[in-house]
GROMACS .gro file of C-alpha atoms in nm:
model
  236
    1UNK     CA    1  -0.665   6.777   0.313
    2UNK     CA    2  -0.308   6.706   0.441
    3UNK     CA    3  -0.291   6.467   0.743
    4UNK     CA    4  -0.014   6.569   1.012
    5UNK     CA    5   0.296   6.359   1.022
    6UNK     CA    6   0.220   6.314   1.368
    7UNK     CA    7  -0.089   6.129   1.307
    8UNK     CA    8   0.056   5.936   0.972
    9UNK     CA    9   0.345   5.769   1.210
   10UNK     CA   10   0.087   5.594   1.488
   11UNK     CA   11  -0.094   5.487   1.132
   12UNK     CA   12   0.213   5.316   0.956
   13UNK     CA   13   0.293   5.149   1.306
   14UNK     CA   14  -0.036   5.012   1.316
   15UNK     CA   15  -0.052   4.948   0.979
   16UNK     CA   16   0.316   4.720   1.002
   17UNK     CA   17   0.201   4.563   1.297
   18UNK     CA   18  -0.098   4.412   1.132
   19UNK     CA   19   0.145   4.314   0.813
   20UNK     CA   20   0.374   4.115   1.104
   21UNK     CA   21   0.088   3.979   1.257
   22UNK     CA   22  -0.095   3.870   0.931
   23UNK     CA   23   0.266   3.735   0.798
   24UNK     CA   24   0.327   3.532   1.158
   25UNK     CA   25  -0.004   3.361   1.131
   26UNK     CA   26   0.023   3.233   0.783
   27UNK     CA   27   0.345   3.096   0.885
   28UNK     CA   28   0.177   2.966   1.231
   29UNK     CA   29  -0.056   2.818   0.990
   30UNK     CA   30   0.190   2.680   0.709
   31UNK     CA   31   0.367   2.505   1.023
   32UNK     CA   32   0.059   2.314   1.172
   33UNK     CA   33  -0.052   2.274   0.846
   34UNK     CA   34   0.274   2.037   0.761
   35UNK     CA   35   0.235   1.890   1.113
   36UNK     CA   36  -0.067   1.734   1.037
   37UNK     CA   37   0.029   1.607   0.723
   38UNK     CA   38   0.334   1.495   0.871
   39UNK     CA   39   0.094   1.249   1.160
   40UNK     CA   40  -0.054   1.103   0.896
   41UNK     CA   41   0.215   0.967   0.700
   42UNK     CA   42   0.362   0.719   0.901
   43UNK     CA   43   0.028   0.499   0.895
   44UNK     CA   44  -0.021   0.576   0.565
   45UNK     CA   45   0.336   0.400   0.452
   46UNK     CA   46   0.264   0.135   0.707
   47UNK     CA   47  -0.080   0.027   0.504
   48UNK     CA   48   0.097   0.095   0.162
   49UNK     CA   49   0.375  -0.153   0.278
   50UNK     CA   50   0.116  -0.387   0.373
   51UNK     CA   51  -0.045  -0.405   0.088
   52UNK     CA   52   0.250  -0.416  -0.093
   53UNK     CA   53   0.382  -0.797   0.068
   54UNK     CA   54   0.008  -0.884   0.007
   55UNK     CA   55   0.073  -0.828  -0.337
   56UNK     CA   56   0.372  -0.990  -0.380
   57UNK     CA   57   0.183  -1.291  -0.172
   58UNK     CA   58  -0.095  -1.277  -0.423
   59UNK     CA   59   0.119  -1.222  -0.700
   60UNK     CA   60   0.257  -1.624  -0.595
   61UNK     CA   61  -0.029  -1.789  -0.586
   62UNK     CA   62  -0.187  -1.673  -0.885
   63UNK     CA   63   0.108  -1.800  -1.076
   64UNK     CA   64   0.073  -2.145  -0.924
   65UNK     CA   65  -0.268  -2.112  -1.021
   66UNK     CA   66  -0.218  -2.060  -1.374
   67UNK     CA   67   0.038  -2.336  -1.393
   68UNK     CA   68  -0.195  -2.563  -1.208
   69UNK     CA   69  -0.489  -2.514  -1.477
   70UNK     CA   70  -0.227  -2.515  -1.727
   71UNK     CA   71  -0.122  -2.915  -1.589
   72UNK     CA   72  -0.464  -3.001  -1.586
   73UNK     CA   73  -0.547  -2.855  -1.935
   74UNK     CA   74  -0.295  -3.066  -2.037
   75UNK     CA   75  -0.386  -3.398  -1.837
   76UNK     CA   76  -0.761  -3.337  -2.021
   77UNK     CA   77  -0.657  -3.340  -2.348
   78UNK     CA   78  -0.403  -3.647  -2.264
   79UNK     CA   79  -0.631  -3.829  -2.141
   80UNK     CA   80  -0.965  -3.728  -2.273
   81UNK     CA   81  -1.113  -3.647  -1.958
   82UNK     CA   82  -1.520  -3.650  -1.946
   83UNK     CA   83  -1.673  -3.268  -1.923
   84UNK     CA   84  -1.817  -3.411  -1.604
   85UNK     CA   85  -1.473  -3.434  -1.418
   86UNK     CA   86  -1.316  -3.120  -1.558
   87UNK     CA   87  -1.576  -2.958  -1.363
   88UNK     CA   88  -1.530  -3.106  -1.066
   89UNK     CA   89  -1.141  -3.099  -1.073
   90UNK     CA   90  -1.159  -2.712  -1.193
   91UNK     CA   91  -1.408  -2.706  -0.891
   92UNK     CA   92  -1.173  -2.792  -0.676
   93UNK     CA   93  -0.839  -2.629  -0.778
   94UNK     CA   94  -1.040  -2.299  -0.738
   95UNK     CA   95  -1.138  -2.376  -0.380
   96UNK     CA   96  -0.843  -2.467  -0.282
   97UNK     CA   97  -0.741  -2.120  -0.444
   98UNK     CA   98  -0.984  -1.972  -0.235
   99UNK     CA   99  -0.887  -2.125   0.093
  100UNK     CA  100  -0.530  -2.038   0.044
  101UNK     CA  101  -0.616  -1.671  -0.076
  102UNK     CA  102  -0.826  -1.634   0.261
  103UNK     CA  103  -0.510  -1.747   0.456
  104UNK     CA  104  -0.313  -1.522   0.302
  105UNK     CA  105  -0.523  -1.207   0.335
  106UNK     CA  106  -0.530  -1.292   0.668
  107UNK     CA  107  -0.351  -1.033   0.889
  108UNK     CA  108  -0.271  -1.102   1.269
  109UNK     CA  109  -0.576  -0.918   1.443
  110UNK     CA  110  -0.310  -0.725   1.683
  111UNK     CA  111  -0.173  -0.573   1.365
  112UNK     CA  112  -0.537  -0.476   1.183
  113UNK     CA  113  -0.637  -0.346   1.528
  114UNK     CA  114  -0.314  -0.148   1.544
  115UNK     CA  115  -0.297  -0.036   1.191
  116UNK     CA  116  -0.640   0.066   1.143
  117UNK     CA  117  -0.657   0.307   1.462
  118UNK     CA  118  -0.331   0.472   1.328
  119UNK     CA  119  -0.535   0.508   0.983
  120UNK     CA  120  -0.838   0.684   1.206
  121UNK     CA  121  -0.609   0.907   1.372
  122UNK     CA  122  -0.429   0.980   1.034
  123UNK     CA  123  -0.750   1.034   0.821
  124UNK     CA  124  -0.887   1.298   1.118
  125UNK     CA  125  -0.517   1.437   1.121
  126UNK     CA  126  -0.482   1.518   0.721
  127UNK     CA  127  -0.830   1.601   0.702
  128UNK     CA  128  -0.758   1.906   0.865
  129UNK     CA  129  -0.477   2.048   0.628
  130UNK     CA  130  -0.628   1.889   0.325
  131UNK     CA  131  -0.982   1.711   0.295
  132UNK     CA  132  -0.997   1.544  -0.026
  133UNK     CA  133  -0.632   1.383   0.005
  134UNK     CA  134  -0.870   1.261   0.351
  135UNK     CA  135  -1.140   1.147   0.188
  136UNK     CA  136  -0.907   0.963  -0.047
  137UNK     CA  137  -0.765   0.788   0.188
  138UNK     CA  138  -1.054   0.693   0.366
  139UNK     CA  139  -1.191   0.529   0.101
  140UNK     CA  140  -0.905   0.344   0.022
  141UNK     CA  141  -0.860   0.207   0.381
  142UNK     CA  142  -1.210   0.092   0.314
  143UNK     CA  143  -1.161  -0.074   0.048
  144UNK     CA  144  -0.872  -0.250   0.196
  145UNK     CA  145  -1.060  -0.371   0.484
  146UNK     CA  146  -1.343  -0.481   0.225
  147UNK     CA  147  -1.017  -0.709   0.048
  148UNK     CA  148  -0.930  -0.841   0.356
  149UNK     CA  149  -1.294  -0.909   0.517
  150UNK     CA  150  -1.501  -1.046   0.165
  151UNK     CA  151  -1.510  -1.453   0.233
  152UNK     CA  152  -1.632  -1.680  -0.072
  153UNK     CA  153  -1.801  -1.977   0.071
  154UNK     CA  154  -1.533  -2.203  -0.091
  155UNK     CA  155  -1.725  -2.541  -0.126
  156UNK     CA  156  -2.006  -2.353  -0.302
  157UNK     CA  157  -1.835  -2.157  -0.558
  158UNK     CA  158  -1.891  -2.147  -0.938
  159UNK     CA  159  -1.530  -2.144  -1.107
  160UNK     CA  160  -1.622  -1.908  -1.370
  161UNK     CA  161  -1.765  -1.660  -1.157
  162UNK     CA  162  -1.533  -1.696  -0.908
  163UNK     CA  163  -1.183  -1.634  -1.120
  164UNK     CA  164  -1.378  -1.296  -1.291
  165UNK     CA  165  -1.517  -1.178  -0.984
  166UNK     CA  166  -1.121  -1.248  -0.789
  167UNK     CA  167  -1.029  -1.064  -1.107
  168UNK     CA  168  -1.180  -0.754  -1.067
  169UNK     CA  169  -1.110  -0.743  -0.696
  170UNK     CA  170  -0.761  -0.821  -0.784
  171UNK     CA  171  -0.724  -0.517  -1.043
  172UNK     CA  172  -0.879  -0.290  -0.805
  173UNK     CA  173  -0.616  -0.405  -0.518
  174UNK     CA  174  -0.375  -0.320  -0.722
  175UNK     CA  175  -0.507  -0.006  -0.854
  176UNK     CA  176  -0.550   0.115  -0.507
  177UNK     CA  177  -0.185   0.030  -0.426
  178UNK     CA  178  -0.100   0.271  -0.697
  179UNK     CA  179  -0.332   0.583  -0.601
  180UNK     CA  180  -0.217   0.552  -0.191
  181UNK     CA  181   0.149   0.560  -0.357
  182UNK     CA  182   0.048   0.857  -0.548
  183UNK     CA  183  -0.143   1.001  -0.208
  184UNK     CA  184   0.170   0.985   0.000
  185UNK     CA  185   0.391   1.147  -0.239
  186UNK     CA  186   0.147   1.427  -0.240
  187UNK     CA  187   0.127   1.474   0.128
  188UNK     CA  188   0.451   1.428   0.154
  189UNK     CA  189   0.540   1.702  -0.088
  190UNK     CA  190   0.290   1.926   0.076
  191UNK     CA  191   0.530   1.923   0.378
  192UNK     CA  192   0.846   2.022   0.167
  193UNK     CA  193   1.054   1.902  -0.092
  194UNK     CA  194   1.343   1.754   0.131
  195UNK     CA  195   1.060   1.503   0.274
  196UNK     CA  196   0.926   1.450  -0.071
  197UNK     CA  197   1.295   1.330  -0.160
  198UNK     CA  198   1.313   1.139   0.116
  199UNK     CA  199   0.980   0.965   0.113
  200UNK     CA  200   1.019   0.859  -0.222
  201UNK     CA  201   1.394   0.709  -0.198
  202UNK     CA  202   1.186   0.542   0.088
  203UNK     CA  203   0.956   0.415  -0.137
  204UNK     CA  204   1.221   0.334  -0.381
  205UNK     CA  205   1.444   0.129  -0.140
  206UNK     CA  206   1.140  -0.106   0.014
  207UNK     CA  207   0.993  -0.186  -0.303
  208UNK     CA  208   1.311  -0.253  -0.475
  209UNK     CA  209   1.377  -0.523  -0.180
  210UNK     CA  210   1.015  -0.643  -0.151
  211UNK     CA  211   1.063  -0.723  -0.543
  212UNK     CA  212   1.406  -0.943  -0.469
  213UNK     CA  213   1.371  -1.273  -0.608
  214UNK     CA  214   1.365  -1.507  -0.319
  215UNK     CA  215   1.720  -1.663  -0.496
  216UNK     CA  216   1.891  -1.332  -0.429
  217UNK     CA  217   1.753  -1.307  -0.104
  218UNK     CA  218   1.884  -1.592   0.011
  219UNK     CA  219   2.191  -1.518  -0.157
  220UNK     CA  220   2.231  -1.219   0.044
  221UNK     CA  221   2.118  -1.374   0.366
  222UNK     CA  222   2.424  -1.675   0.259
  223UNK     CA  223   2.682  -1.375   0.194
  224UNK     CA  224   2.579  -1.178   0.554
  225UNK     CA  225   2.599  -1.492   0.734
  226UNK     CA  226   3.013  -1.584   0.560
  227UNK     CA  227   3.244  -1.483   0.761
  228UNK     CA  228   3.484  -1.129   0.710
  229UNK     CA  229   3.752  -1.252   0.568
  230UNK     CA  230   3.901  -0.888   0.554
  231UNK     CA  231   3.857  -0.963   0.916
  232UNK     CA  232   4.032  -1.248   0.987
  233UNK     CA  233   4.322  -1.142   0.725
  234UNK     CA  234   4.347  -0.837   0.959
  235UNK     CA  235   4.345  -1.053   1.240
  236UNK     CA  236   4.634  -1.310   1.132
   0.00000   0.00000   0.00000
């Protein structure tokens, strides 16, 4: 059975409307889709900059640590020390370690309260355009917060204990670091190359000056406080 061309026209309209409308949507879609990804990048760069000073802070201290042990290893064998006061002087190297990590972990509560309600809104936001990269970051927020809340008591601490359990906390700080820098290159690329590119040379740039020995950044700070002397040569 032939149908009439009459009837087959009113068909292929309807049939090309529904292709347009189908084909709008998914790009409706594809758009709010990359808008939500592109909310929750922002806070997400602001907590993976955070952590990343922290690090460096961290990074500090546990080399003053070292040396400090190192100094007293030496000082023991010097001087034959008794087991006794190796203990206690261990003891209290590694509380003072403690206090000072505390201090250090400590961010202004203005800034937590601020950073962690962007996170919220940021979580909710990616959640809808991709879950899992939600649930990822979640946890790693939470995990954060558990780095920055978790208080030894640091006049009751065993030294052993204490430097394996900082240890593990440590490698998992820093492990963390790594998977939110993976995260944010994901969203990011899930909202288009050109902001893939550009997040990363972000990334790049900020680490690469977070990283500066403090020598060459007070070299630089020397050099942008001389005065133009291309300036003055004009000038004369």
């Amino acid at each position: 059975m032939e149908l009439d061309p009459k009837y087959l026209i009113p068909l292929a309209g309807v049939l090309l409307g529904w292709v347009l409308s189908q084909f709008s949507g998914a790009i409706n879609n594809a758009k709010e889709l990359r808008q939500h990804r592109s909310s929750a990048l922002p806070p997400m760069l602001d907590l993976y900059f955070q952590q990343y000073r922290i690090d460096q802070i961290l990074k500090f201290f546990n080399i003053r640590l070292g040396d400090s042990m190192e100094k007293l290893h030496k000082i023991y064998e010097k001087h034959d020390v008794p087991k006794e006061k190796r203990l206690e002087f261990f003891s209290l190297l590694v509380e003072n370690f403690e206090k000072t990590r505390q201090g250090s972990l400590d961010l202004p509560e203005k800034n937590k309260e601020y950073l962690f309600r962007a996170l919220d809104t940021a979580t909710l936001s990616l959640s809808k355009a991709d879950p899992v990269s939600a649930y990822r970051l979640s946890r790693l927020v939470a995990e954060f917060i558990l780095l920055l809340e978790i208080k030894f008591p640091a006049n009751e601490i065993n030294s052993e204990k204490y430097l394996s359990t900082w240890g593990n906390l440590l490698q998992t700080f820093r492990n963390d670091i790594g998977d939110l820098r993976k995260l944010i290159l994901k969203v990011s690329f899930g909202i288009g190359w050109v902001t893939f590119l550009k997040i990363w040379w972000l990334l790049r740039n900020e680490e690469k000056l977070l990283e500066q020995p403090p020598d060459d950044v007070l070299e630089d700070l020397v050099q942008t406080l001389k005065p133009n002397q291309e300036m003055h040569a004009t000038s004369a």
